Coordinates of C-alpha atoms and ligand atoms in Angstrom, one line a residue:
M1 CA 0.0 0.0 0.0
I2 CA 1.3 3.5 -0.9
L3 CA 1.0 6.3 1.6
Y4 CA 1.6 9.6 0.0
L5 CA 3.4 12.1 2.2
D6 CA 1.8 15.5 1.7
D7 CA 1.6 18.3 4.2
R8 CA -1.8 17.4 5.5
N9 CA -1.1 13.8 6.6
Y10 CA 2.7 13.8 6.9
K11 CA 2.9 13.2 10.6
E12 CA 0.1 10.7 10.7
N13 CA 1.6 8.6 7.9
I14 CA 5.1 8.8 9.4
D15 CA 3.8 7.6 12.8
R16 CA 1.8 4.8 11.2
A17 CA 5.0 3.6 9.3
A18 CA 7.1 4.0 12.5
G19 CA 4.6 1.7 14.3
V20 CA 5.1 -1.0 11.6
I21 CA 8.9 -0.7 12.1
T22 CA 8.7 -1.0 15.9
D23 CA 6.3 -3.9 15.6
G24 CA 9.0 -5.8 13.6
G25 CA 7.5 -5.2 10.1
L26 CA 8.9 -3.7 6.9
V27 CA 8.4 -0.3 5.4
A28 CA 9.6 1.0 2.1
F29 CA 10.6 4.7 2.4
P30 CA 12.2 7.4 0.2
T31 CA 15.7 8.6 0.4
E32 CA 17.7 11.0 -1.8
T33 CA 19.5 8.0 -3.4
V34 CA 16.9 5.3 -4.0
Y35 CA 13.9 3.9 -2.1
G36 CA 14.9 1.6 0.8
L37 CA 13.2 -1.4 2.3
G38 CA 13.5 -0.8 6.1
A39 CA 13.3 -2.9 9.3
N40 CA 14.3 -2.3 12.9
A41 CA 18.1 -2.9 12.7
L42 CA 18.1 -4.1 16.3
S43 CA 15.7 -7.0 15.7
A44 CA 17.1 -10.1 14.0
D45 CA 13.6 -11.3 13.1
A46 CA 12.6 -8.0 11.5
V47 CA 15.8 -7.8 9.4
S48 CA 15.4 -11.4 8.3
R49 CA 12.1 -10.4 6.7
I50 CA 14.0 -8.0 4.4
F51 CA 16.0 -10.9 2.9
T52 CA 12.9 -12.9 2.3
A53 CA 10.9 -10.0 0.7
K54 CA 13.8 -9.2 -1.7
G55 CA 15.1 -12.6 -2.3
R56 CA 18.4 -11.3 -1.1
P57 CA 21.4 -13.6 -0.7
Q58 CA 22.1 -14.1 3.1
D59 CA 25.7 -13.2 2.8
N60 CA 25.0 -9.6 1.5
P61 CA 25.1 -7.2 4.5
I62 CA 22.6 -4.3 4.8
I63 CA 23.3 -0.6 5.4
V64 CA 21.9 0.8 8.6
H65 CA 20.2 4.2 8.4
V66 CA 20.5 6.7 11.3
N67 CA 19.1 10.1 12.2
G68 CA 22.4 11.5 13.5
M69 CA 25.7 10.9 15.2
T70 CA 24.2 9.9 18.6
M71 CA 22.4 7.0 17.0
A72 CA 25.3 6.1 14.7
E73 CA 27.7 5.9 17.7
Q74 CA 25.4 3.3 19.3
I75 CA 26.0 0.8 16.5
A76 CA 29.5 1.6 15.1
V77 CA 32.9 2.6 16.3
F78 CA 34.0 5.8 14.5
T79 CA 37.7 6.5 13.7
D80 CA 38.8 10.1 13.4
K81 CA 38.6 9.9 9.7
A82 CA 35.1 8.4 9.8
K83 CA 34.0 11.3 12.0
D84 CA 35.5 13.8 9.6
L85 CA 33.6 12.2 6.6
A86 CA 30.4 12.2 8.6
D87 CA 30.9 15.8 9.5
A88 CA 31.5 16.7 5.8
F89 CA 28.9 14.6 4.0
W90 CA 26.1 13.7 6.4
P91 CA 23.2 13.9 5.9
G92 CA 24.0 12.6 2.4
P93 CA 24.8 9.8 0.0
L94 CA 27.9 8.3 1.8
S95 CA 27.8 5.0 3.7
L96 CA 30.7 4.4 6.2
V97 CA 31.7 0.8 6.8
M98 CA 33.0 0.7 10.4
E99 CA 33.4 -1.8 13.3
A100 CA 29.9 -2.9 14.4
T101 CA 28.7 -2.9 18.0
G102 CA 25.5 -4.4 19.4
L103 CA 23.8 -5.3 16.1
P104 CA 22.3 -8.7 15.3
S105 CA 24.6 -10.6 12.9
V106 CA 21.9 -10.9 10.2
V107 CA 22.4 -7.2 9.5
T108 CA 26.1 -7.5 8.9
A109 CA 25.9 -10.9 7.3
G110 CA 28.2 -12.2 10.0
L111 CA 30.9 -9.6 9.4
A112 CA 32.5 -7.6 12.2
T113 CA 31.7 -4.4 10.3
V114 CA 28.6 -2.4 9.5
G115 CA 27.8 0.2 6.8
V116 CA 26.1 3.3 8.3
R117 CA 24.5 6.3 6.6
M118 CA 22.4 9.3 7.5
P119 CA 20.2 10.0 4.6
D120 CA 19.5 13.6 3.3
C121 CA 15.7 13.2 3.1
D122 CA 13.2 14.6 5.6
A123 CA 10.8 11.6 5.3
A124 CA 13.6 9.1 6.0
L125 CA 14.9 11.1 8.9
S126 CA 11.4 11.6 10.3
L127 CA 10.7 7.9 10.1
I128 CA 13.9 6.9 11.9
S129 CA 13.2 9.5 14.6
A130 CA 9.6 8.4 15.0
A131 CA 10.6 4.7 15.2
G132 CA 13.4 5.6 17.7
V133 CA 15.7 2.9 16.3
P134 CA 18.3 2.6 13.5
I135 CA 16.7 1.2 10.3
A136 CA 18.4 -1.4 8.3
A137 CA 17.5 -0.9 4.6
P138 CA 18.8 -2.1 1.3
S139 CA 17.2 -0.8 -1.9
A140 CA 13.5 -1.8 -2.1
N141 CA 13.7 -3.8 -5.3
K142 CA 13.7 -7.5 -6.0
S143 CA 17.3 -8.7 -5.7
G144 CA 19.1 -8.2 -9.0
A145 CA 16.6 -5.7 -10.5
P146 CA 17.2 -2.0 -11.0
S147 CA 16.8 0.0 -7.7
P148 CA 13.5 1.9 -7.3
T149 CA 13.5 5.6 -7.6
L150 CA 9.7 5.9 -7.4
A151 CA 7.1 4.4 -5.0
A152 CA 5.5 2.7 -8.0
H153 CA 8.8 0.8 -8.7
V154 CA 8.7 -0.6 -5.2
Q155 CA 5.1 -1.7 -5.6
S156 CA 5.7 -3.4 -8.9
D157 CA 8.6 -5.4 -7.4
L158 CA 7.3 -6.2 -3.9
G159 CA 3.6 -6.1 -4.3
D160 CA 0.8 -4.2 -2.6
K161 CA 1.3 -5.8 0.9
I162 CA 4.4 -3.7 1.6
L163 CA 3.7 -0.3 3.1
V164 CA 5.4 2.3 0.9
L165 CA 5.9 6.0 2.0
D166 CA 5.8 8.1 -1.2
A167 CA 7.7 11.4 -1.4
G168 CA 8.1 11.4 -5.2
E169 CA 11.2 10.7 -7.2
S170 CA 14.5 10.2 -5.5
S171 CA 16.6 13.3 -6.2
I172 CA 20.0 11.5 -6.9
G173 CA 18.8 8.2 -8.4
V174 CA 21.8 5.9 -7.8
E175 CA 22.8 4.2 -4.5
S176 CA 25.2 5.8 -1.9
T177 CA 28.9 5.7 -2.1
V178 CA 30.2 2.9 0.2
I179 CA 33.6 3.4 1.8
D180 CA 35.4 0.9 4.1
M181 CA 36.9 2.9 6.9
T182 CA 38.5 -0.2 8.5
S183 CA 41.2 -0.5 5.8
S184 CA 44.3 1.6 5.5
P185 CA 43.9 3.7 3.5
P186 CA 40.1 3.6 3.5
T187 CA 38.7 1.9 0.3
I188 CA 35.7 3.0 -1.8
L189 CA 33.7 -0.2 -2.4
R190 CA 30.9 1.3 -4.4
P191 CA 31.0 4.6 -6.2
G192 CA 28.2 7.1 -5.8
A193 CA 27.4 10.9 -5.7
V194 CA 30.2 11.5 -3.1
T195 CA 33.2 10.9 -5.3
Q196 CA 36.8 9.9 -4.6
Q197 CA 38.0 13.4 -5.2
M198 CA 35.4 14.8 -2.7
I199 CA 36.5 12.3 0.0
E200 CA 40.2 12.9 -0.6
Q201 CA 39.7 16.6 0.0
I202 CA 38.6 15.7 3.5
I203 CA 40.8 12.8 4.6
G204 CA 43.6 12.5 2.0
K205 CA 44.4 9.5 -0.1
V206 CA 41.9 6.6 -0.4
D207 CA 41.8 3.5 -2.5
H208 CA 39.1 2.6 -4.9
A209 CA 38.0 -1.0 -5.5
Q210 CA 37.8 -2.0 -9.2
A211 CA 34.6 -0.4 -10.5
F212 CA 34.6 -1.7 -14.1
E213 CA 35.9 -5.3 -14.0
A214 CA 33.6 -8.3 -14.0
A215 CA 33.2 -9.9 -10.6
E216 CA 34.5 -13.3 -11.8
E217 CA 37.8 -11.6 -12.7
L218 CA 38.2 -10.3 -9.1
K219 CA 37.9 -11.3 -5.5
P220 CA 34.9 -9.1 -4.5
A221 CA 35.9 -6.3 -2.1
S222 CA 32.4 -6.2 -0.7
P223 CA 30.0 -9.2 -0.5
G224 CA 27.3 -7.3 -2.6
M225 CA 29.7 -6.8 -5.5
K226 CA 29.7 -10.4 -6.7
Y227 CA 26.0 -10.5 -7.6
R228 CA 24.3 -9.5 -10.8
H229 CA 22.8 -6.2 -10.1
Y230 CA 20.6 -3.3 -11.4
A231 CA 19.6 -5.4 -14.5
P232 CA 16.4 -5.1 -16.5
K233 CA 15.0 -8.1 -18.5
A234 CA 16.3 -6.7 -21.8
A235 CA 19.9 -7.5 -22.8
V236 CA 22.0 -4.4 -22.2
T237 CA 25.0 -3.5 -24.3
V238 CA 27.2 -0.5 -23.5
I239 CA 29.1 1.1 -26.4
E240 CA 32.2 3.2 -25.7
G241 CA 34.3 5.3 -28.0
N242 CA 34.1 8.6 -29.9
H243 CA 30.6 9.7 -30.4
I244 CA 30.4 9.1 -34.2
S245 CA 31.8 5.6 -34.0
V246 CA 29.5 4.8 -31.1
A247 CA 26.4 6.0 -33.1
E248 CA 27.5 4.0 -36.2
S249 CA 28.0 0.9 -34.1
I250 CA 24.7 1.2 -32.3
K251 CA 22.8 1.8 -35.6
Y252 CA 24.4 -1.4 -37.0
L253 CA 23.5 -3.5 -33.9
Y254 CA 20.0 -2.0 -33.7
D255 CA 19.2 -2.7 -37.4
K256 CA 20.5 -6.2 -37.1
D257 CA 18.1 -6.8 -34.1
I258 CA 15.2 -5.5 -36.1
K259 CA 15.9 -7.9 -38.9
A260 CA 16.1 -10.7 -36.4
G261 CA 12.6 -9.8 -35.1
D262 CA 13.8 -8.3 -31.8
K263 CA 12.8 -5.0 -30.3
P264 CA 15.8 -2.8 -29.7
L265 CA 16.0 0.6 -27.9
V266 CA 18.8 3.2 -27.9
M267 CA 19.7 5.1 -24.8
A268 CA 21.7 8.2 -26.0
S269 CA 22.6 11.7 -24.9
R270 CA 20.5 14.7 -26.0
E271 CA 23.5 15.9 -28.1
N272 CA 23.7 12.6 -30.0
K273 CA 20.0 12.0 -30.6
K274 CA 20.3 13.4 -34.1
Y275 CA 22.4 10.4 -35.3
Y276 CA 19.7 7.8 -34.9
G277 CA 16.9 9.0 -37.2
P278 CA 13.5 7.2 -36.6
R279 CA 14.9 4.5 -34.3
D280 CA 13.3 4.0 -30.9
L281 CA 15.3 6.1 -28.5
V282 CA 15.2 7.6 -25.0
I283 CA 17.5 10.4 -23.7
T284 CA 19.8 9.9 -20.7
G285 CA 20.3 13.6 -20.5
S286 CA 23.0 16.1 -21.7
I287 CA 26.5 14.7 -22.0
H288 CA 27.5 17.5 -19.7
S289 CA 25.1 16.5 -16.9
P290 CA 25.9 13.1 -15.4
E291 CA 23.4 14.1 -12.6
Q292 CA 20.6 13.9 -15.1
A293 CA 21.7 10.4 -16.2
A294 CA 21.9 9.3 -12.6
K295 CA 18.4 10.5 -11.9
V296 CA 16.7 8.8 -14.8
L297 CA 18.9 5.6 -15.3
Y298 CA 16.8 3.1 -13.3
S299 CA 13.5 4.5 -14.5
L300 CA 14.6 4.2 -18.1
L301 CA 15.7 0.6 -17.6
R302 CA 12.4 -0.3 -15.9
D303 CA 10.3 1.5 -18.5
A304 CA 12.1 -0.4 -21.3
D305 CA 11.0 -3.6 -19.7
E306 CA 7.4 -2.4 -19.4
K307 CA 7.4 -1.5 -23.1
G308 CA 8.7 -5.0 -24.1
Y309 CA 12.1 -4.0 -25.5
T310 CA 14.4 -7.0 -25.8
S311 CA 17.7 -5.2 -26.2
I312 CA 19.1 -1.9 -25.0
Y313 CA 22.1 -0.1 -26.6
F314 CA 23.6 2.4 -24.1
E315 CA 26.0 5.2 -25.1
A316 CA 28.8 5.4 -22.6
L317 CA 29.0 8.7 -20.7
P318 CA 32.1 10.4 -19.4
R319 CA 33.2 9.0 -16.1
V320 CA 33.1 12.4 -14.5
G321 CA 31.6 13.2 -11.1
I322 CA 28.5 10.9 -10.6
G323 CA 29.1 9.8 -14.2
F324 CA 31.6 7.3 -12.7
A325 CA 28.8 5.7 -10.6
V326 CA 26.4 5.7 -13.5
M327 CA 28.9 3.8 -15.7
N328 CA 29.7 1.4 -12.8
R329 CA 25.9 0.5 -12.6
I330 CA 25.3 0.2 -16.3
Y331 CA 28.3 -2.1 -16.6
K332 CA 26.7 -4.4 -14.1
A333 CA 23.3 -4.1 -15.7
A334 CA 25.0 -5.1 -19.0
A335 CA 26.7 -8.0 -17.2
Y336 CA 29.9 -6.5 -18.6
N337 CA 28.7 -6.8 -22.2
I338 CA 30.8 -3.8 -23.4
V339 CA 31.6 -2.9 -27.1
K340 CA 34.6 -0.6 -27.4
V341 CA 34.8 1.2 -30.8
Ligands
AMP1 P1 22.2 -2.2 -1.1 O1 21.8 -1.6 0.2 O2 21.5 -3.4 -1.5 O3 22.1 -1.1 -2.2 O4 23.7 -2.5 -1.0 C1 24.6 -2.2 0.0 C2 26.0 -2.4 -0.4 O5 26.9 -2.1 0.7 C3 26.3 -3.8 -0.8 O6 27.2 -3.9 -1.9 C4 26.9 -4.4 0.4 O7 27.7 -5.6 0.1 C5 27.7 -3.2 0.9 N1 27.9 -3.3 2.4 C6 27.0 -3.2 3.3 N2 27.6 -3.4 4.5 C7 28.9 -3.7 4.3 C8 30.0 -4.1 5.2 N3 29.8 -4.2 6.5 N4 31.1 -4.4 4.6 C9 31.3 -4.3 3.2 N5 30.3 -4.0 2.4 C10 29.1 -3.7 2.9
MG2 MG1 20.5 -2.8 -3.8

């Protein structure tokens, strides 16, 4: 069931959702990154329900959402550098992996560490405060599917029984940056809106786990990195190179699919749209605005499935700013099916 958060019933709906959390149930809620599927992080039974609802592998730990430093320090041990990053980026799209204290092991998938984040979203912070407990929440999609950026995405993946707080579209659209603060130097495990450069300005040199290599070629730095992720039903191919060659290559692949009776779709920048003529196309945004691409990426992938497209050809974007995270996600959605031209 979707509860829309407008001014009139904001407090009533937050309190109702908080009651579900304190009773051990699940609530899907908005954040600035994507919608989360939340449970009381202090209750092993409640958190177990998340794994069942999502079909999530048991060895993939869940990020815990807090409303501030006091709550964060009850579940994790902050180093000085972790404190500096929280000071600089919280509330915001940065999850800090730190030594865990007092959490059931189902949250951390048996690890000694926990990922913690304070979201920059009034509805999420109000929910955590009203429940009075930290909320464990992965993205509110079926495991493997693109993350939800709208309440309707959550409902289409998890059904009508889940309570969904609806505050409209997530403003960022890709998941938080995850950084392991227990390694030296700290290591970015998942890229997001808070970039390596932004982090290094605060705490100096950090490492970055491989963001563009297939998992089978690597030992995953984080349990979640070994799973197929963010993927629509359509077969995704990413095409990289100079924009003229990319367009030529996509047109060739597209026309081949049409002849084979498939239903292809182009995902291209506004600037390159002109190359594709009458072919089915959606725009990922301006080549100069990776923020736009981040915001629409998962909606576009889901819409393509709804419309019955069988293949998607995605023009690579510059790996600048949040464009780095967008390309990391589309590589995974494409199962590393990359054409370099
Ligand atoms: P999700 O919440 O499903 O979008 O994904 C959370 C990501 O953070 C996954 O890739 C997890 O494996 C990763 N993560 C969460 N907690 C930890 C932790 N304690 N250590 C390493 N990675 C973590
Ligand atoms: Mg997820």
